[in-house]
């Protein structure tokens, strides 16, 4: 058993948990005063701080969205510039290939023209040398034939007209015998 304060009475078990009525009244008065002060002074400041924080958070989110949009826009621009640069590089490569092929074709054409010119000049020179050699050979063979004919016939073939006829006949016979053996 417990004695109540300021009294000599004993308080039974469960009544110890129930406060006195004047304590309840003073507690209610204190609670009302605290609620009024809290609602009047503390709660507006707390709401202001919370509103300010939410505005900062919303402003930060808006800025983050704007920055994200700018980053996306810059990324798109860079991708477009990169695609344009790749396309330009491809066109430059194709132009260089075409120019290279044209240069090769031009060089081949010049080489063929130079080759044809050299061959033509060589053939002309060979023909001229052949004609010269044939004329020299004809003269030498004519002289030899004239000397041989003079020795065989026993008369001198000093007459140029007669020598030329004999030499021509001999060369014709020689050429006909060569064509017959082929």
XYZ file of C-alpha atoms in Angstrom:
182
model
C 0.000 0.000 0.000
C 1.073 3.433 -0.828
C 0.321 6.612 1.016
C -0.891 9.584 -0.962
C 1.112 12.800 -0.669
C 0.156 15.166 2.060
C -2.431 12.714 3.298
C -2.307 9.850 5.528
C -4.649 7.856 3.440
C -3.602 4.798 1.714
C -4.238 4.588 -2.069
C -5.277 1.307 -3.456
C -3.590 -0.397 -6.450
C -5.159 1.019 -9.610
C -5.977 4.481 -8.290
C -2.317 5.253 -8.186
C -2.333 5.558 -11.966
C -5.186 8.057 -12.148
C -4.123 11.682 -11.431
C -6.017 14.092 -9.250
C -8.589 16.350 -10.929
C -6.661 19.596 -10.271
C -3.577 18.056 -11.885
C -5.634 17.235 -14.963
C -6.930 20.833 -15.141
C -3.438 22.359 -14.850
C -2.102 19.928 -17.392
C -4.886 20.888 -19.810
C -4.219 24.597 -19.301
C -0.489 24.061 -19.942
C -1.282 21.949 -23.008
C -3.607 24.623 -24.454
C -1.004 27.367 -23.845
C 1.708 25.214 -25.435
C -0.563 24.416 -28.422
C -1.399 28.103 -28.934
C 2.274 29.137 -28.749
C 3.277 26.244 -31.024
C 0.557 27.017 -33.589
C 1.085 30.772 -33.407
C 4.888 30.994 -33.448
C 6.705 27.729 -34.087
C 4.480 26.119 -36.730
C 4.618 29.116 -39.196
C 8.411 29.198 -38.971
C 8.582 25.458 -39.450
C 6.224 25.682 -42.451
C 8.313 28.544 -43.887
C 11.487 26.485 -43.571
C 9.795 23.466 -45.145
C 8.345 25.604 -47.975
C 11.752 27.141 -48.603
C 13.350 23.707 -48.751
C 10.688 22.402 -51.135
C 11.175 25.471 -53.368
C 14.941 24.878 -53.389
C 14.388 21.227 -54.233
C 11.912 22.085 -57.011
C 14.288 24.773 -58.335
C 17.125 22.279 -58.263
C 15.003 19.739 -60.141
C 14.053 22.340 -62.750
C 17.695 23.332 -63.184
C 18.674 19.679 -63.455
C 16.012 19.150 -66.130
C 17.218 22.229 -68.034
C 20.832 21.081 -67.807
C 19.783 17.598 -68.952
C 17.920 19.104 -71.936
C 20.946 21.226 -72.821
C 23.213 18.205 -72.522
C 20.864 16.180 -74.752
C 20.761 19.014 -77.267
C 24.570 19.324 -77.275
C 24.873 15.570 -77.650
C 22.495 15.615 -80.635
C 24.443 18.499 -82.209
C 27.736 16.687 -81.699
C 26.310 13.503 -83.217
C 25.080 15.485 -86.226
C 28.470 17.173 -86.613
C 30.209 13.817 -86.289
C 27.921 12.286 -88.916
C 28.572 15.254 -91.224
C 32.329 14.932 -90.671
C 32.194 11.205 -91.430
C 30.194 11.865 -94.576
C 32.636 14.579 -95.661
C 35.585 12.257 -94.992
C 33.922 9.532 -97.067
C 33.339 11.947 -99.954
C 36.962 13.144 -99.739
C 38.169 9.514 -99.831
C 35.957 8.767 -102.837
C 37.182 11.905 -104.626
C 40.800 10.957 -103.872
C 40.195 7.454 -105.224
C 38.585 8.858 -108.367
C 41.433 11.366 -108.794
C 43.983 8.597 -108.274
C 42.260 6.383 -110.833
C 42.162 9.292 -113.310
C 45.865 9.974 -112.755
C 46.681 6.292 -113.280
C 44.601 6.187 -116.472
C 46.242 9.370 -117.730
C 49.707 7.973 -116.983
C 48.824 4.726 -118.786
C 47.557 6.668 -121.809
C 50.734 8.775 -121.878
C 52.894 5.667 -121.519
C 51.043 3.936 -124.358
C 51.357 7.024 -126.567
C 55.073 7.262 -125.763
C 55.451 3.535 -126.430
C 53.665 3.860 -129.789
C 55.820 6.864 -130.692
C 59.012 5.013 -129.772
C 57.915 1.921 -131.705
C 57.019 4.001 -134.758
C 60.342 5.851 -134.607
C 62.179 2.536 -134.173
C 60.354 0.977 -137.110
C 61.109 4.010 -139.291
C 64.743 3.936 -138.262
C 64.906 0.176 -138.867
C 63.283 0.605 -142.279
C 65.710 3.382 -143.173
C 68.665 1.299 -141.997
C 67.344 -1.705 -143.936
C 67.006 0.405 -147.065
C 70.499 1.800 -146.559
C 71.927 -1.668 -145.902
C 70.122 -3.076 -148.923
C 71.485 -0.252 -151.123
C 74.984 -0.783 -149.768
C 74.680 -4.525 -150.185
C 73.318 -4.094 -153.675
C 76.250 -1.863 -154.583
C 78.777 -4.260 -153.104
C 77.085 -7.301 -154.635
C 76.909 -5.421 -157.937
C 80.604 -4.673 -157.821
C 81.397 -8.263 -156.916
C 79.029 -9.577 -159.573
C 80.542 -7.270 -162.162
C 84.047 -8.424 -161.272
C 82.942 -12.052 -161.307
C 81.097 -11.644 -164.592
C 84.131 -9.934 -166.109
C 86.284 -12.853 -165.106
C 83.756 -15.402 -166.356
C 82.891 -13.672 -169.619
C 86.347 -12.524 -170.228
C 85.450 -9.006 -171.238
C 85.441 -5.897 -169.193
C 82.084 -4.601 -167.997
C 83.125 -1.021 -167.508
C 80.080 0.341 -169.253
C 77.805 1.533 -166.464
C 74.588 0.827 -168.351
C 75.539 -2.690 -169.213
C 76.904 -3.320 -165.684
C 73.691 -2.144 -164.127
C 71.593 -4.468 -166.321
C 73.775 -7.463 -165.525
C 73.734 -6.669 -161.816
C 69.960 -6.165 -161.777
C 69.388 -9.462 -163.582
C 71.729 -11.251 -161.151
C 69.953 -9.785 -158.102
C 66.552 -10.668 -159.523
C 67.689 -14.241 -160.083
C 69.089 -14.284 -156.533
C 65.828 -12.999 -155.006
C 63.716 -15.461 -157.016
C 65.893 -18.364 -155.859
C 65.502 -17.243 -152.218
C 61.701 -17.012 -152.492
C 61.570 -20.441 -154.120
C 63.522 -22.006 -151.236
C 61.210 -20.617 -148.605
